[in-house]
Short mmCIF file of C-alpha atoms in Angstrom, two decimals:
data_model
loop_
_atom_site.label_atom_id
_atom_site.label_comp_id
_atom_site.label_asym_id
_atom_site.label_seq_id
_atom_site.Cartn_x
_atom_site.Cartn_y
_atom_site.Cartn_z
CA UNK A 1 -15.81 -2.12 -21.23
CA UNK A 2 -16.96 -0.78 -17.57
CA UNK A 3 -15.06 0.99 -15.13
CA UNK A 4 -14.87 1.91 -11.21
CA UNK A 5 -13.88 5.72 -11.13
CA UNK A 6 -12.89 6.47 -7.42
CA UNK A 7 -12.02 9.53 -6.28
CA UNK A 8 -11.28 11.23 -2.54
CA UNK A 9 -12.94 14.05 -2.02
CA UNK A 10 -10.56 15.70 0.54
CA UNK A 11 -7.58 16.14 -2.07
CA UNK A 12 -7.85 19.41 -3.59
CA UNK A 13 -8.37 19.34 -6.97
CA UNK A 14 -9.96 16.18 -7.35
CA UNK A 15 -13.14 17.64 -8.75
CA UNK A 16 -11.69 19.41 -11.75
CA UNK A 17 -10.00 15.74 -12.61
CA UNK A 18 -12.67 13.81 -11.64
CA UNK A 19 -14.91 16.15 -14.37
CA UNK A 20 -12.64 15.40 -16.87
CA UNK A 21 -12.17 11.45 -16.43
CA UNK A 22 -16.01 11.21 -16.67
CA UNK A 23 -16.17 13.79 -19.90
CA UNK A 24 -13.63 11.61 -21.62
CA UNK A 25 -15.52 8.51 -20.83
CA UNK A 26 -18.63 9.43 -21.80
CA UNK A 27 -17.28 11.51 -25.08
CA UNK A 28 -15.72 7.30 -25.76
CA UNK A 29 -19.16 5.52 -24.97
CA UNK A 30 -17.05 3.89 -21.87
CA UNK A 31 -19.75 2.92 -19.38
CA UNK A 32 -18.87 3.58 -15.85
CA UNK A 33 -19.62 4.32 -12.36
CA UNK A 34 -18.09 6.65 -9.77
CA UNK A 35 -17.51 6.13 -6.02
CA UNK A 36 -15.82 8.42 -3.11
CA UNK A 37 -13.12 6.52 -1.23
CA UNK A 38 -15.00 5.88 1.66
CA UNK A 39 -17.81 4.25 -0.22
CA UNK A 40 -16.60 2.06 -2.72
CA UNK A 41 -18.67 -0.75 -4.73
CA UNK A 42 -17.64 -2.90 -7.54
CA UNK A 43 -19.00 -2.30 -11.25
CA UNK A 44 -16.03 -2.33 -13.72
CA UNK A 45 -13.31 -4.49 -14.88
CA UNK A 46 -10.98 -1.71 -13.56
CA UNK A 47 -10.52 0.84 -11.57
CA UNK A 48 -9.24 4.39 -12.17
CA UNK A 49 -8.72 6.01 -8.71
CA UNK A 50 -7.90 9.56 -8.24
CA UNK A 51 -5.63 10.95 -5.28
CA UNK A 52 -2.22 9.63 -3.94
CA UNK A 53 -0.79 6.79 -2.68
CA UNK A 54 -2.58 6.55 0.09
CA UNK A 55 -5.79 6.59 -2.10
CA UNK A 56 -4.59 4.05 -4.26
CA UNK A 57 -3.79 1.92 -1.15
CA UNK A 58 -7.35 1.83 -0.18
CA UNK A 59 -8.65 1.25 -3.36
CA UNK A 60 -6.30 -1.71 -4.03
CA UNK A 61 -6.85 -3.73 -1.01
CA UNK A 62 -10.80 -3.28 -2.12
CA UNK A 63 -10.46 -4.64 -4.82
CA UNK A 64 -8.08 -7.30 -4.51
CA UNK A 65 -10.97 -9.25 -3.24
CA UNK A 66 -12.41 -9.31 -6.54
CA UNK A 67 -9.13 -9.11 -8.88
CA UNK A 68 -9.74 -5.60 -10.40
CA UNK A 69 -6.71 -3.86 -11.20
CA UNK A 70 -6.15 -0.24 -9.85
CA UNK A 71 -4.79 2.49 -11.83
CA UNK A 72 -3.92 5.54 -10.41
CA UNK A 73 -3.94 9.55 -11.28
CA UNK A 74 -1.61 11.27 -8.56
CA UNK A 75 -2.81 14.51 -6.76
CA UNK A 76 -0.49 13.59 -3.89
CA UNK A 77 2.67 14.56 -3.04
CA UNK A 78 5.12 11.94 -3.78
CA UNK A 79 2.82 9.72 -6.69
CA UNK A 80 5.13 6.40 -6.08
CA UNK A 81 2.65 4.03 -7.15
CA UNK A 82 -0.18 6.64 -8.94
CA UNK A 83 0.36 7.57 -12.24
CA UNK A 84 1.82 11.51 -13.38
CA UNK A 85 0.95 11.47 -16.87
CA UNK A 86 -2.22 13.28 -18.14
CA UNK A 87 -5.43 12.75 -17.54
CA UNK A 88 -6.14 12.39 -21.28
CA UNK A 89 -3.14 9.52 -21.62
CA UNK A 90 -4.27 7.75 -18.63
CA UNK A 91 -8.38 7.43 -19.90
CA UNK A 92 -6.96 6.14 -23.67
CA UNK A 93 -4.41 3.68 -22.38
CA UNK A 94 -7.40 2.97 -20.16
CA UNK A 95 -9.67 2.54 -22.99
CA UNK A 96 -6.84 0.71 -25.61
CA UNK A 97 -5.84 -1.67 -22.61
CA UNK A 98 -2.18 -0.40 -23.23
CA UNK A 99 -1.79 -1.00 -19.57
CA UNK A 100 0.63 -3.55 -17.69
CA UNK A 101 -0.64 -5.02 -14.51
CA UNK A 102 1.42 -6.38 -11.40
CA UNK A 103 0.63 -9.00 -8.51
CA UNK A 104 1.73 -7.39 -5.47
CA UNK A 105 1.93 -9.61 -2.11
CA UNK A 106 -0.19 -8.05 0.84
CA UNK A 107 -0.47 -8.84 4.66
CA UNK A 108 -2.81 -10.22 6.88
CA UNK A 109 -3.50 -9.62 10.61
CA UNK A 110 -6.86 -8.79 13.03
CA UNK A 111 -8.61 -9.37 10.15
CA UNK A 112 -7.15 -6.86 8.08
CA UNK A 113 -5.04 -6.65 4.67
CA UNK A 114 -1.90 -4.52 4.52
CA UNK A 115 -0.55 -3.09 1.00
CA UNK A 116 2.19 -1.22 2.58
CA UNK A 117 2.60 -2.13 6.05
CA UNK A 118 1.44 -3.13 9.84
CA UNK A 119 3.44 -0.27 11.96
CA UNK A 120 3.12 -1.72 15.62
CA UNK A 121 4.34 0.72 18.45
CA UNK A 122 3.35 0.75 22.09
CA UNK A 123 0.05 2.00 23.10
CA UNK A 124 1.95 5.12 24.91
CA UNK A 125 3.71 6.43 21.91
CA UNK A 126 5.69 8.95 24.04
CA UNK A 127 7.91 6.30 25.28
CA UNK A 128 9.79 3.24 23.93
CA UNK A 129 8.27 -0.18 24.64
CA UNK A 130 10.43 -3.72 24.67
CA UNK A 131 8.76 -6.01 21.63
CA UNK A 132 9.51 -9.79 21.35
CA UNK A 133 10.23 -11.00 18.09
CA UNK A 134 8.50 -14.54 16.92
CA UNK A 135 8.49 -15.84 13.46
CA UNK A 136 6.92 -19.36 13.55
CA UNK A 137 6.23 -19.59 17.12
CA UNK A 138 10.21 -19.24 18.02
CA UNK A 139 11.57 -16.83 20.04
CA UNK A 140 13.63 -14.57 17.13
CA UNK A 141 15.03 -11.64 19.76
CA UNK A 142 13.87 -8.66 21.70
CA UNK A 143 13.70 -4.73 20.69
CA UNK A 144 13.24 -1.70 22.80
CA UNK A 145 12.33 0.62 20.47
CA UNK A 146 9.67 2.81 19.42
CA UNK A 147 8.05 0.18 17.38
CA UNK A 148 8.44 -2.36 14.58
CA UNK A 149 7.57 -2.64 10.49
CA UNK A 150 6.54 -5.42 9.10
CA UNK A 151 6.39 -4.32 5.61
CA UNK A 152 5.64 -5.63 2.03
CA UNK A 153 7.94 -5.12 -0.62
CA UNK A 154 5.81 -2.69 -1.74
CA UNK A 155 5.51 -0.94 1.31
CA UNK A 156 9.61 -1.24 1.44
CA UNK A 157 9.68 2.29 0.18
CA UNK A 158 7.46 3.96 2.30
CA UNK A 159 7.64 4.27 6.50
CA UNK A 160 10.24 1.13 6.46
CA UNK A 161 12.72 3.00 4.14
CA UNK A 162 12.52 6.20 5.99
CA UNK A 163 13.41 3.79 9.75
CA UNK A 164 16.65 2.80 7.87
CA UNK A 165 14.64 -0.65 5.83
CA UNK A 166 15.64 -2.24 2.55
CA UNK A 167 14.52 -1.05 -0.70
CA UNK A 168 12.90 -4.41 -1.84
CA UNK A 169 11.49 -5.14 -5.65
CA UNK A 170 7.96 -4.37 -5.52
CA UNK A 171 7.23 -8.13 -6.95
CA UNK A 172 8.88 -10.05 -4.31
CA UNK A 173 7.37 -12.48 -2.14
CA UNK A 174 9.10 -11.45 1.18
CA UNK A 175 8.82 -9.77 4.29
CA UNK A 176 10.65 -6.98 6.10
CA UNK A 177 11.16 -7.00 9.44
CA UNK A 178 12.18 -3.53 10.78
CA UNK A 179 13.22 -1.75 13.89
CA UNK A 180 11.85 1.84 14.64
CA UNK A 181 14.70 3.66 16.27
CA UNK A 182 16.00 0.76 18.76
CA UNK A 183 17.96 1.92 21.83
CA UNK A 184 20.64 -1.02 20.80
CA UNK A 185 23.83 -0.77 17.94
CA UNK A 186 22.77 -4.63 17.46
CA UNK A 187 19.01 -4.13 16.17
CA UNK A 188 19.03 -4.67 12.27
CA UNK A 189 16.41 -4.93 9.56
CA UNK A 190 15.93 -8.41 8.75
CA UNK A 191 13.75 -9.41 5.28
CA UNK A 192 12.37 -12.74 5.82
CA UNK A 193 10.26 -15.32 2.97
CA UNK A 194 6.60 -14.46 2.80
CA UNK A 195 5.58 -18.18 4.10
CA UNK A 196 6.32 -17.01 7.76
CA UNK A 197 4.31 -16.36 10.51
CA UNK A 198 5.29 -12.84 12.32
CA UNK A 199 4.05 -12.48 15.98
CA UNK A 200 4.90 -9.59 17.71
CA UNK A 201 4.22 -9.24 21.47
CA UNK A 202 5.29 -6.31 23.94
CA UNK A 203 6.52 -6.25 27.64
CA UNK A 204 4.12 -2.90 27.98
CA UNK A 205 1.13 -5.63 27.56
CA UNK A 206 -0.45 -3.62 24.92
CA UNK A 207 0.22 -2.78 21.58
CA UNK A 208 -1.14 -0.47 18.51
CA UNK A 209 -0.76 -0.87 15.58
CA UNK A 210 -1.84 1.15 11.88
CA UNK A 211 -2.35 -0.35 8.59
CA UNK A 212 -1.01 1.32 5.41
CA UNK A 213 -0.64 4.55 7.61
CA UNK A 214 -4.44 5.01 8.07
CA UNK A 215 -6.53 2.77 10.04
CA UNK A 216 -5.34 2.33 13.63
CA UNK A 217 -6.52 -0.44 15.63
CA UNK A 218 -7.41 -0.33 19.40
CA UNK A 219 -4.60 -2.03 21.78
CA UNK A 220 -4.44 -5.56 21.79
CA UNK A 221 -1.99 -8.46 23.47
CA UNK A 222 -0.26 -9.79 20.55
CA UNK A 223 -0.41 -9.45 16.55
CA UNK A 224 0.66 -12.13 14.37
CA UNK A 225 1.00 -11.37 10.69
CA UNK A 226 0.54 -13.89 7.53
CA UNK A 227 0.67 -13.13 4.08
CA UNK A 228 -2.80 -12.47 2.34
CA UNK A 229 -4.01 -15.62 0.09
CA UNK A 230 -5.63 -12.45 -2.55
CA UNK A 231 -2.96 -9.89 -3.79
CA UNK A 232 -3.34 -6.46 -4.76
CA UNK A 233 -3.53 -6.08 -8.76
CA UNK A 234 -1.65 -2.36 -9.62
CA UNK A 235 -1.67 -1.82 -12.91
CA UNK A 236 0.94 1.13 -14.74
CA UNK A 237 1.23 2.92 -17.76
CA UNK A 238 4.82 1.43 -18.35
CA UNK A 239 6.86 -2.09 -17.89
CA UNK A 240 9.24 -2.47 -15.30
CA UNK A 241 9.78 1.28 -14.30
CA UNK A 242 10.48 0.47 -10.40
CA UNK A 243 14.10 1.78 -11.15
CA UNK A 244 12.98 5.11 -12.77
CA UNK A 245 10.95 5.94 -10.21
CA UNK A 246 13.58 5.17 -7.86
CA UNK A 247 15.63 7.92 -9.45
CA UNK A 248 13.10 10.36 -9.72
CA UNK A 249 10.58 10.38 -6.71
CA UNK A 250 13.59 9.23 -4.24
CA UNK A 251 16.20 10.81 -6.13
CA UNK A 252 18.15 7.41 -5.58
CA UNK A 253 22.31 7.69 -5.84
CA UNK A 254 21.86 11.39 -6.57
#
C-alpha cells in the first residue's frame, strides 16, 4: 500500500500530527510520501491530508483528476468533512481499508473545479450589483444583490447555508442556486438538476468570483457553470453519518 500525506503548513499544529502520521507509517512498513498543500504530486492510492476543510477542499479537487480518495484529520475549526477521531484510528483504518468512500459532484467554470462553490459578487464589493440569471441560455430572472452561490450539495452547508440556502444530501446530483442578501422579498434559493448550464452575467459589466472560498479570479464579462465530468472521491471513517454531523457541527434542531 502507498500513500499521499498532505499537510498545510500554516495550521498550527500540523507538525506535531504530521510527525506522528509518518511515525505510525513507517512503525507499519506503509510506504509513503509527503507534500505541503501548495505543492502536491501524486504517489499513493490515497491520500491522508491534514488541516480543515478548506485543506481537504484543495486536496480533493487534486486528486479527483486521478480518482484518489481524500481522507481527512481536522485541525480546523468546524471539521465538516475532515475527520475528529485520533490520529492513531485514522492511520489503522487507513492501513485495514476500514474506510467508506463517497462520489461527490463538483463544478466547472474558467477552467476551474469547484468542491464547495463559485461565489460571484460584483467587482466593487462595497455595493450591490444587478445579476441576470440564465440556465440553458434562457433568461431565468434578475437579482440585485450582493452576489450569487452556485453551490454543490456539498458545498450546501457552507457559504450557501449561512445566505439562507438549502441543506442538500452531500450525494446529490444537483445544483443550488442562491441569492446573497437581495434587495427584493421575491428572490428565493432555487436547487436546480446538475445537467444545467448556469450563466451568470451582471449589469456592473464585471464580475468576481472565488472558488471554494480561496482562489479569486480577476473580473470577467460572464461565468457560465457546468458540472465537472471527474468527481471528488471523500472517503470517512463511518457510513452515512451526514445526519450526525448535522447535529453536532451545526447543532441542527437544537
Amino acid at each position: 500500500m502507498k500513500i499521499n500525506v498532505v499537510f498545510n503548513k500554516n495550521i498550527d499544529g500540523y507538525e506535531d500530527v504530521l510527525s506522528d502520521v509518518e511515525q505510525l507509517l513507517i512503525k507499519n512498513k506503509v510506504e509513503f510520501k509527503s507534500f505541503e498543500l501548495d505543492n502536491l504530486d501524486f504517489f499513493g492510492e490515497i491520500s491522508l491530508v491534514i488541516g480543515g476543510d478548506g485543506t481537504l477542499l484543495k486536496a480533493a479537487r487534486f486528486y479527483s483528476g486521478v480518482n484518489i480518495p481524500v481522507l481527512g484529520i481536522n485541525l480546523g475549526r468546524l471539521g465538516f468533512l475532515a475527520q475528529a477521531a485520533s490520529v492513531r484510528e485514522v492511520v489503522e483504518a487507513v492501513i485495514n481499508k476500514k474506510y467508506f468512500v463517497e462520489e461527490r459532484m463538483m463544478l466547472a467554470a474558467i477552467d476551474k473545479l469547484a468542491l464547495n462553490d463559485f461565489v460571484i459578487k460584483g467587482c466593487d464589493p462595497s455595493r450591490t450589483s444587478k445579476f441576470y440569471l440564465e440556465i440553458n441560455g434562457k433568461d431565468v430572472c434578475d437579482y440585485i444583490a450582493d452576489g450569487l452561490i452556485i453551490s454543490t450539495p456539498t458545498g450546501s452547508t457552507a457559504y450557501g447555508l449561512s445566505a439562507g440556502g438549502p441543506v442538500l444530501y452531500p450525494t446529490m446530483d444537483v445544483v443550488s442556486i442562491v441569492p446573497i442578501c437581495p434587495h427584493t422579498l421575491n428572490a428565493r434559493p432555487i436547487v436546480v438538476p446538475s445537467s444545467e448550464e448556469i450563466t451568470v452575467r451582471t449589469g456592473d459589466k464585471l464580475l468576481s468570483v472565488s472558488i471554494d472560498g480561496f482562489d479569486t479570479t480577476k473580473c470577467v464579462e460572464k461565468i457560465s457553470i457546468k458540472s465537472a465530468p471527474n468527481k471528488a472521491l471523500l472517503a470517512f471513517l463511518k457510513e452515512g453519518q451526514f445526519y450526525s454531523v448535522l447535529r453536532d457541527k451545526l447543532h441542527w434542531g437544537i
